[in-house]
mmCIF file of C-alpha atoms in Angstrom:
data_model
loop_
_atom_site.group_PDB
_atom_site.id
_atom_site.type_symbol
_atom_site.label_atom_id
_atom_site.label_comp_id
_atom_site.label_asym_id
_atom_site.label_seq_id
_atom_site.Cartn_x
_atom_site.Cartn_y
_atom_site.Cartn_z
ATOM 1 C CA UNK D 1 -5.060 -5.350 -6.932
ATOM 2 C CA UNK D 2 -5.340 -9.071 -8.036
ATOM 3 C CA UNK D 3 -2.925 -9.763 -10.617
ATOM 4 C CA UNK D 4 -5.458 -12.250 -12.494
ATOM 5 C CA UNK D 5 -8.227 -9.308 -12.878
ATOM 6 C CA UNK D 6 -5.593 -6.696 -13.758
ATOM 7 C CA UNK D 7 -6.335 -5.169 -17.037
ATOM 8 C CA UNK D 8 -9.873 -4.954 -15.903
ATOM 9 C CA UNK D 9 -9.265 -3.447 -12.544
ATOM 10 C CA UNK D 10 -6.532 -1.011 -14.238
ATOM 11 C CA UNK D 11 -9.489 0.595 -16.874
ATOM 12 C CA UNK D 12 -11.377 0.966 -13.348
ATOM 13 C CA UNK D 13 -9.406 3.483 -12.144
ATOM 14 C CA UNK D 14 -8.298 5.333 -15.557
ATOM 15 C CA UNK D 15 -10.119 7.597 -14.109
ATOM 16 C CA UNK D 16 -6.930 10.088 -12.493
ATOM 17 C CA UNK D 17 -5.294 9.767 -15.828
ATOM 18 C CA UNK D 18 -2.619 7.370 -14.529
ATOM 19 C CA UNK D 19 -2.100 3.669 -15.726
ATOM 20 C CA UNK D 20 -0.230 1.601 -17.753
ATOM 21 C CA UNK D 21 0.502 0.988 -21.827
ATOM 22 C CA UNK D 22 -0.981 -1.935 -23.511
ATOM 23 C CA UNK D 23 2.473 -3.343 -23.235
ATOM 24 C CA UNK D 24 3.164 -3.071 -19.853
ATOM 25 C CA UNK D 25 -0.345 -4.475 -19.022
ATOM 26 C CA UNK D 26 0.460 -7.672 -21.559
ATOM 27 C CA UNK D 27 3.855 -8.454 -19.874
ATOM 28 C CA UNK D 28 2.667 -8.029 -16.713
ATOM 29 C CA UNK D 29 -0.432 -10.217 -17.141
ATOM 30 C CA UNK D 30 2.124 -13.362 -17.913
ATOM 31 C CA UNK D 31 4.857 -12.098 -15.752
ATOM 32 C CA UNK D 32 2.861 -12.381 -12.529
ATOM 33 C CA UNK D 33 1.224 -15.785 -13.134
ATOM 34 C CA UNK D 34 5.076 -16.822 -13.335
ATOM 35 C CA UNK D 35 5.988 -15.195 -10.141
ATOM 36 C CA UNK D 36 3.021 -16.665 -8.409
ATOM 37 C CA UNK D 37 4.297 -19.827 -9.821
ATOM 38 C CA UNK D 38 8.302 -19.921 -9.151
ATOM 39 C CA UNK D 39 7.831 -18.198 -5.261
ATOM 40 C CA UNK D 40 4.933 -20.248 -4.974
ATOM 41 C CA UNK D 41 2.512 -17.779 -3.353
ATOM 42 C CA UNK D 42 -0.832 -18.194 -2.924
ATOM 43 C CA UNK D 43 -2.022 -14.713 -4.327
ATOM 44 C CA UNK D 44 0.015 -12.148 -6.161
ATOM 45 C CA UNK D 45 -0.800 -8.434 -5.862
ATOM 46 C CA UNK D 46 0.317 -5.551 -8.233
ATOM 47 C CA UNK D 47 0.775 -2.989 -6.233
ATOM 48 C CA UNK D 48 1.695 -0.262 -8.348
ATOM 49 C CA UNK D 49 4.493 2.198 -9.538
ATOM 50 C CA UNK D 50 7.191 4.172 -8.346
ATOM 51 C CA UNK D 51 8.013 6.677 -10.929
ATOM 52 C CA UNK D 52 12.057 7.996 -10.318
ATOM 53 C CA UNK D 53 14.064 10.096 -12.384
ATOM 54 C CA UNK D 54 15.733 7.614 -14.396
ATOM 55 C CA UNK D 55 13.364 5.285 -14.077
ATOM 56 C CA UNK D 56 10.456 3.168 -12.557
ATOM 57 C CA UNK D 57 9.614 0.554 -9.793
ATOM 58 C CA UNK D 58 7.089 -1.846 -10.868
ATOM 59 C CA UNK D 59 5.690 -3.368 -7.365
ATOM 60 C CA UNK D 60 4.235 -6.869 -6.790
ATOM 61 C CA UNK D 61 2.956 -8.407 -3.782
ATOM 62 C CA UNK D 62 2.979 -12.173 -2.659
ATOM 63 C CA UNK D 63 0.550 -13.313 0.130
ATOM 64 C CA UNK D 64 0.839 -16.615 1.817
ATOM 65 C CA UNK D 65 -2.621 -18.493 4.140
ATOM 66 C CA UNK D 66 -3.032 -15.573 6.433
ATOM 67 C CA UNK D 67 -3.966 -12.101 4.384
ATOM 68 C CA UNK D 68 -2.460 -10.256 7.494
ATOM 69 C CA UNK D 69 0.849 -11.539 7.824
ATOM 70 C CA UNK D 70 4.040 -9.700 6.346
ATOM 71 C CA UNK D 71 3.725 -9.924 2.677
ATOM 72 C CA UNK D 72 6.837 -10.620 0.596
ATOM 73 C CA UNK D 73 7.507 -7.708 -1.855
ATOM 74 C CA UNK D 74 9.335 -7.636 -5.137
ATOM 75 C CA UNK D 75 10.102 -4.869 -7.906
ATOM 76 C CA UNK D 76 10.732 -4.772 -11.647
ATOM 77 C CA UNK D 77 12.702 -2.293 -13.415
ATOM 78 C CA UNK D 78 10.949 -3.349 -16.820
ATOM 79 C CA UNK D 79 7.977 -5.679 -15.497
ATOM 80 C CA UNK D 80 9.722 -9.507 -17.237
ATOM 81 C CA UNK D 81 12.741 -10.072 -14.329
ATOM 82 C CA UNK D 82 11.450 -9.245 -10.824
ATOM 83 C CA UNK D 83 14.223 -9.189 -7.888
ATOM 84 C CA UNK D 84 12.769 -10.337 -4.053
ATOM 85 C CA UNK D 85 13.042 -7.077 -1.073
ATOM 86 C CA UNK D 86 14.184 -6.918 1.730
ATOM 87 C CA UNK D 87 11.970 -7.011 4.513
ATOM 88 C CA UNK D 88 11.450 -4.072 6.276
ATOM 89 C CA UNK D 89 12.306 -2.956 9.825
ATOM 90 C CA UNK D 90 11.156 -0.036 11.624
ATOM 91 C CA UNK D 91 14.735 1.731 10.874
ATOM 92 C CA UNK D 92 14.444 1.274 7.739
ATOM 93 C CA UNK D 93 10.786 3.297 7.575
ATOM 94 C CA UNK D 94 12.428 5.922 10.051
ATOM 95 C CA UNK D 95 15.557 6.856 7.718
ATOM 96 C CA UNK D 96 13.539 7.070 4.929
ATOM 97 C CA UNK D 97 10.795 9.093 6.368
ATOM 98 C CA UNK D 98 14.093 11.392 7.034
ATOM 99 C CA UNK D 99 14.895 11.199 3.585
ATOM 100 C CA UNK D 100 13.456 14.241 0.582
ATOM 101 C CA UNK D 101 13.412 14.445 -2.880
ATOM 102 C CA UNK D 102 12.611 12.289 -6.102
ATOM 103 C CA UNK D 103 13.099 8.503 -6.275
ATOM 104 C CA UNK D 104 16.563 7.991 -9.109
ATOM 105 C CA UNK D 105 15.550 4.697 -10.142
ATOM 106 C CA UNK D 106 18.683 2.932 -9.153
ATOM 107 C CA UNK D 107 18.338 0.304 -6.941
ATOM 108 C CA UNK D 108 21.910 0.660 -5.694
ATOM 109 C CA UNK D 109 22.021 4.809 -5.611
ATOM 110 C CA UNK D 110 23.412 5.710 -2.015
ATOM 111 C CA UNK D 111 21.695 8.540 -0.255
ATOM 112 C CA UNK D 112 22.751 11.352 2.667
ATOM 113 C CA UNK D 113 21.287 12.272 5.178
ATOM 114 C CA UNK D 114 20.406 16.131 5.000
ATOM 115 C CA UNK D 115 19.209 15.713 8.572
ATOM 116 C CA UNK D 116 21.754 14.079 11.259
ATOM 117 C CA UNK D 117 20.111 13.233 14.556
ATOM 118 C CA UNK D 118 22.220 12.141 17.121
ATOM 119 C CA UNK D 119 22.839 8.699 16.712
ATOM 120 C CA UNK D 120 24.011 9.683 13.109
ATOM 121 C CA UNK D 121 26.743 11.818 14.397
ATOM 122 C CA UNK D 122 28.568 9.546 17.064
ATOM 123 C CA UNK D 123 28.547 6.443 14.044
ATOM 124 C CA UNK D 124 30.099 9.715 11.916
ATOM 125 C CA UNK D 125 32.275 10.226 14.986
ATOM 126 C CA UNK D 126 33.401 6.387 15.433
ATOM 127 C CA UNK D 127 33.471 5.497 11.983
ATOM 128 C CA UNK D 128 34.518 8.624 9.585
ATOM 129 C CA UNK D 129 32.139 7.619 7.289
ATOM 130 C CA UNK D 130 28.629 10.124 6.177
ATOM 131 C CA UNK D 131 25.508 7.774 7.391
ATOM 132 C CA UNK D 132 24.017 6.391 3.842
ATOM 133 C CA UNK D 133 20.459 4.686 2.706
ATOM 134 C CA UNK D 134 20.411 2.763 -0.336
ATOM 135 C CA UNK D 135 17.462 3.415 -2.662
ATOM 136 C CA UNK D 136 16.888 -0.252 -2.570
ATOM 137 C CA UNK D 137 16.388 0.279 1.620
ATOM 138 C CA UNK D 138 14.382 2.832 0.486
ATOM 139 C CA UNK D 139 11.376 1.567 -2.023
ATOM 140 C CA UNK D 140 10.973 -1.100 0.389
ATOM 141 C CA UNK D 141 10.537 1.481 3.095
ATOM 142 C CA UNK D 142 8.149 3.669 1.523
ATOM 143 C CA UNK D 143 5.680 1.114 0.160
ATOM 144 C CA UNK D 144 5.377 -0.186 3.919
ATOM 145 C CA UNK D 145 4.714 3.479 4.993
ATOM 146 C CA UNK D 146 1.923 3.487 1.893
ATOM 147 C CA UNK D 147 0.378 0.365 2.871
ATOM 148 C CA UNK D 148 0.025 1.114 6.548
ATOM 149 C CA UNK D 149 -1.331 4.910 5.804
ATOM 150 C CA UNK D 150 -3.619 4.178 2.778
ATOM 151 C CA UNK D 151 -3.547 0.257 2.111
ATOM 152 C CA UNK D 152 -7.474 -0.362 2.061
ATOM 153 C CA UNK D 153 -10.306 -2.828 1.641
ATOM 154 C CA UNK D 154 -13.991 -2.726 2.173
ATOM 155 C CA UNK D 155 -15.981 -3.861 5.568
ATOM 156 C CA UNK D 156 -16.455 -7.237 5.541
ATOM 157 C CA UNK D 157 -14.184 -8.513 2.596
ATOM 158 C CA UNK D 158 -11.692 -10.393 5.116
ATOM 159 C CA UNK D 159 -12.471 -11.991 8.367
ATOM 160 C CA UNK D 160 -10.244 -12.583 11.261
ATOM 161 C CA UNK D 161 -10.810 -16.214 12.503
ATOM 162 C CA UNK D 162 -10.435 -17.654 16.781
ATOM 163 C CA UNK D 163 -6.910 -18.273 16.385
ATOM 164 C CA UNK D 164 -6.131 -14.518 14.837
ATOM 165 C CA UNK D 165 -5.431 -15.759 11.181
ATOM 166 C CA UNK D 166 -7.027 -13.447 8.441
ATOM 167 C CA UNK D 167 -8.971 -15.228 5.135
ATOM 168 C CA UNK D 168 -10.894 -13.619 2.232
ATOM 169 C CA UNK D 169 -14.387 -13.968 3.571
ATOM 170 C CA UNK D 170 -16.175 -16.355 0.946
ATOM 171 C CA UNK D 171 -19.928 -14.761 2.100
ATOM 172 C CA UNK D 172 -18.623 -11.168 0.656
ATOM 173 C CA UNK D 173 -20.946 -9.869 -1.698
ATOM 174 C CA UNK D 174 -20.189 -5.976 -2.106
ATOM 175 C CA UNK D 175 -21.336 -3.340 -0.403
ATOM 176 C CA UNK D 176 -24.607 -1.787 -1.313
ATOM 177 C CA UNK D 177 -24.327 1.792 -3.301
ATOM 178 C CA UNK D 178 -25.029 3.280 0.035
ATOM 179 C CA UNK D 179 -23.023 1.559 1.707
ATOM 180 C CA UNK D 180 -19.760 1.874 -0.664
ATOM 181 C CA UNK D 181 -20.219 5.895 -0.845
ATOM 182 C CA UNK D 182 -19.666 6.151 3.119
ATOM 183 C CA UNK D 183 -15.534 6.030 4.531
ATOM 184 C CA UNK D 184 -16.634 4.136 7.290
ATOM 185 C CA UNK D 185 -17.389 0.900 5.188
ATOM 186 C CA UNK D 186 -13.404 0.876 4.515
ATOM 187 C CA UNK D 187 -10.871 -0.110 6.734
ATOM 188 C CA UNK D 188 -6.887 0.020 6.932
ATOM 189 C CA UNK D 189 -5.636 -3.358 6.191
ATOM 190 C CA UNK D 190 -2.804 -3.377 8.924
ATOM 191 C CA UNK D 191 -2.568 -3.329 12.763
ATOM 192 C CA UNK D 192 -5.187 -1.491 14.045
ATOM 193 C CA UNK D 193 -4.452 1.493 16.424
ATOM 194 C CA UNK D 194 -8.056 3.676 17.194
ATOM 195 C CA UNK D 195 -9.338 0.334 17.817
ATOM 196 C CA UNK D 196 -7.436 -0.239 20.738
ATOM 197 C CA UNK D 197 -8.569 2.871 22.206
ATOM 198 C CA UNK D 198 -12.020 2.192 22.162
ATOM 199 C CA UNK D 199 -14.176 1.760 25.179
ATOM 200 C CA UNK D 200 -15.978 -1.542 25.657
ATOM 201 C CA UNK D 201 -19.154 0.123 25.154
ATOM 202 C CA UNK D 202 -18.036 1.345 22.138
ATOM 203 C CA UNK D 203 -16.901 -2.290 21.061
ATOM 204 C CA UNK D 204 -19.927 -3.713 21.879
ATOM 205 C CA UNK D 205 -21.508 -3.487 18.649
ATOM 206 C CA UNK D 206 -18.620 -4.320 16.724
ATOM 207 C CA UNK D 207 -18.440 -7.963 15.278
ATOM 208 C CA UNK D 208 -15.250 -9.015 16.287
ATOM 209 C CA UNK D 209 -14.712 -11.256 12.652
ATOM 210 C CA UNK D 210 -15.234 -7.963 10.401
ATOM 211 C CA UNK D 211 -14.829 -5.332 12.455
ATOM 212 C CA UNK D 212 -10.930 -5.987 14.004
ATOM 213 C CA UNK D 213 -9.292 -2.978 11.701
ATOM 214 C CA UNK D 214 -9.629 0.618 11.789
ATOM 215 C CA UNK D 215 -11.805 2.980 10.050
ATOM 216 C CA UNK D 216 -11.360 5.145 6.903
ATOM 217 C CA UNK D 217 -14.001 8.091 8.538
ATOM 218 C CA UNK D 218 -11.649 8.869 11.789
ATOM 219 C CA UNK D 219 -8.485 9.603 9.481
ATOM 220 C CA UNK D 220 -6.337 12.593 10.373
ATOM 221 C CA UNK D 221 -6.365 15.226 8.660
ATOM 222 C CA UNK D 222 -10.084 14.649 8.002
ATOM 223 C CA UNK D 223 -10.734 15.699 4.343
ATOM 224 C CA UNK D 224 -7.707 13.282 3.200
ATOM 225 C CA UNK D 225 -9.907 11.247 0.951
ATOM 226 C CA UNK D 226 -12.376 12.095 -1.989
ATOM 227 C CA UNK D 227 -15.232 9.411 -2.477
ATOM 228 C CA UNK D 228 -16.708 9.814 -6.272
ATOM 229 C CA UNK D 229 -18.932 8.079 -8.332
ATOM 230 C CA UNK D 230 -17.580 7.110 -12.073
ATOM 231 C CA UNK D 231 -17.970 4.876 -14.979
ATOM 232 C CA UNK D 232 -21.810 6.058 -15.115
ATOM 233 C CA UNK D 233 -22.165 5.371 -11.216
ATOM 234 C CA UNK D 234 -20.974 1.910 -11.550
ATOM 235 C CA UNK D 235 -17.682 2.237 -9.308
ATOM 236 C CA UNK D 236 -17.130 3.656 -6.395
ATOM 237 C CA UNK D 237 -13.616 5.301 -6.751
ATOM 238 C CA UNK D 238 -11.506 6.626 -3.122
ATOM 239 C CA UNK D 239 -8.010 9.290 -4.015
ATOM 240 C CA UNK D 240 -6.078 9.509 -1.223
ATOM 241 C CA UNK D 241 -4.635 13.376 -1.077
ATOM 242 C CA UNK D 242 -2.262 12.533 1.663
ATOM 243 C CA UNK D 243 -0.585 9.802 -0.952
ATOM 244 C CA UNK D 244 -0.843 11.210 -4.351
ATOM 245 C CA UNK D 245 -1.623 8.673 -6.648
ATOM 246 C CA UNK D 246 -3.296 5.539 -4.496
ATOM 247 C CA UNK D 247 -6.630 4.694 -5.816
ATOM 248 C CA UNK D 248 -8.727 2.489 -4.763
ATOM 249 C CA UNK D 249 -12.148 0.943 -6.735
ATOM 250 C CA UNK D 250 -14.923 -1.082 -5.924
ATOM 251 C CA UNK D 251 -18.084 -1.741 -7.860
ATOM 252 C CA UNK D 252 -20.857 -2.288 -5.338
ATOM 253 C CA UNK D 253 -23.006 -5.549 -4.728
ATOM 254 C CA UNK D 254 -19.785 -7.312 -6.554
ATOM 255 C CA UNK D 255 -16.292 -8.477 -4.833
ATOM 256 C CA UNK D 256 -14.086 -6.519 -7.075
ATOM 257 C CA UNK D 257 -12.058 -3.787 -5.357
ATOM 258 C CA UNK D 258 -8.622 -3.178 -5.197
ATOM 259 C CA UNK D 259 -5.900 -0.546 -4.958
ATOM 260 C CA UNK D 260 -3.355 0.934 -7.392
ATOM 261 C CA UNK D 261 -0.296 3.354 -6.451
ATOM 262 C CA UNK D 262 0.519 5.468 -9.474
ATOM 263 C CA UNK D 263 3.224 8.381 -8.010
ATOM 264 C CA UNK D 264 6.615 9.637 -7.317
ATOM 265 C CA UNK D 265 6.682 8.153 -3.850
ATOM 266 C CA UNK D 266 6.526 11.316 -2.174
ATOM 267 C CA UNK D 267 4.133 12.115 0.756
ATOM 268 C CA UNK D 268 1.583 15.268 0.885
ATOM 269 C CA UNK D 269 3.433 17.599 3.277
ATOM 270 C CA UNK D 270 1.268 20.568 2.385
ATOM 271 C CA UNK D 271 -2.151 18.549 3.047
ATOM 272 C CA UNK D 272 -3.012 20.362 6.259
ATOM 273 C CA UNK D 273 -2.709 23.848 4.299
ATOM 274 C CA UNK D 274 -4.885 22.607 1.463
ATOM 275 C CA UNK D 275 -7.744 21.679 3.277
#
């Protein structure tokens, strides 16, 4: 969510019973207007919260021109000094998709494998040394895996120009009521993959600008989000069940919306069995 409209957008989706203290929501106010400032970024996105054993990740987003290019990620340990990640590579999301159990809050902690696959074992065989993640590797890891499974905005907030750049779209209004309460007016914001698939006749009626992401309604397992109406039917609020603790809000004919994580960084293994 935009770090400018934060302490708005955070009482927005109170809702689940997660958020931050006045404090945090103070310091983080000024602290992101600085990091906008010394990385220069164009926009600056709080992202959310980690919650470890020991401690917490505070995540913050910077966005350059194009909306859809990698976004440079950052993390506080007590939301004043913020320290720049990595960026992530597909090994990265891979080992730590191998990886169970409850964030430390240590950005240097050193993780084992549980799980050796076979590439693990002849680097054990050649070196001597266990295979080992740093936490650090990680965070980074897991907020790419939340972003590309429940990172969402509404149908028509961003448009995709000729040249394949991505923009905020300046004619977005909101959705209507209807519109809002219905998955398919929210897409993934990251490389599409149904879309692809599709036939041309089933691309036909799709405007290329606003409609060049995939779909909320063809998610899998279906049932993996709850739509609800709150704040006296004023906001549309989407829970994902598959990431426990991303919320997203928007409050029709308007162009807030936004998304908050709010967990332990853990992902919904039992899902299937719950629905």
């Amino acid at each position: 969510m935009e770090a400018s409209s934060l302490p708005a957008a955070l009482e927005l989706v109170s809702g689940g019973g997660a958020g931050l203290s006045p404090e945090k929501r103070a310091v983080l106010g000024s602290s992101l207007l600085l990091l906008q400032r010394d990385y220069r970024f164009e926009r600056v996105w709080f992202w959310g919260c980690i919650q470890g054993v020991c401690g917490a990740y505070y995540i913050a987003e910077g966005l350059g021109p194009d909306r859809a290019a990698p976004r440079s990620r950052l993390y506080s340990l007590n939301c004043v000094e913020w320290n720049l990640l990595p960026p992530v590579t597909e090994e990265m999301v891979t080992q730590a998709g191998r990886l169970k159990g409850r964030f430390q809050g240590d950005p240097s902690f050193e993780y084992e494998y549980t799980e050796r696959n076979a590439e693990d074992a002849e680097r054990l065989f050649e070196d001597g040394k266990e295979p080992m993640i740093k936490e650090e590797a990680r965070l980074v890891a897991t907020i790419e895996q939340i972003d590309r499974a429940v990172g969402i905005i509404p149908r028509g907030a961003f448009v995709k120009t000729p040249l394949g750049s991505v923009s905020e779209n300046r004619n977005f209004e909101g959705l209507s009521l209807m519109e809002a309460k219905r998955l398919s007016s929210y897409f993934h914001f990251t490389e599409p993959v149904n879309l692809k698939n599709k036939t041309l006749l089933e691309k036909a009626d799709l405007d290329p600008s606003t409609d060049f992401l995939d779909s909320l309604e063809h998610d899998i397992p279906q049932g993996s989000w709850t739509v609800q109406l709150e704040k006296g039917g004023t906001v549309v609020v989407l829970r994902s069940l598959l990431w426990l603790g991303l919320t997203f809000y928007h409050v029709p004919m308007t162009k807030q919306y936004g998304y908050v994580y709010f967990g332990n960084g853990e992902k919904n293994l039992d899902l299937p069995f719950m629905l």
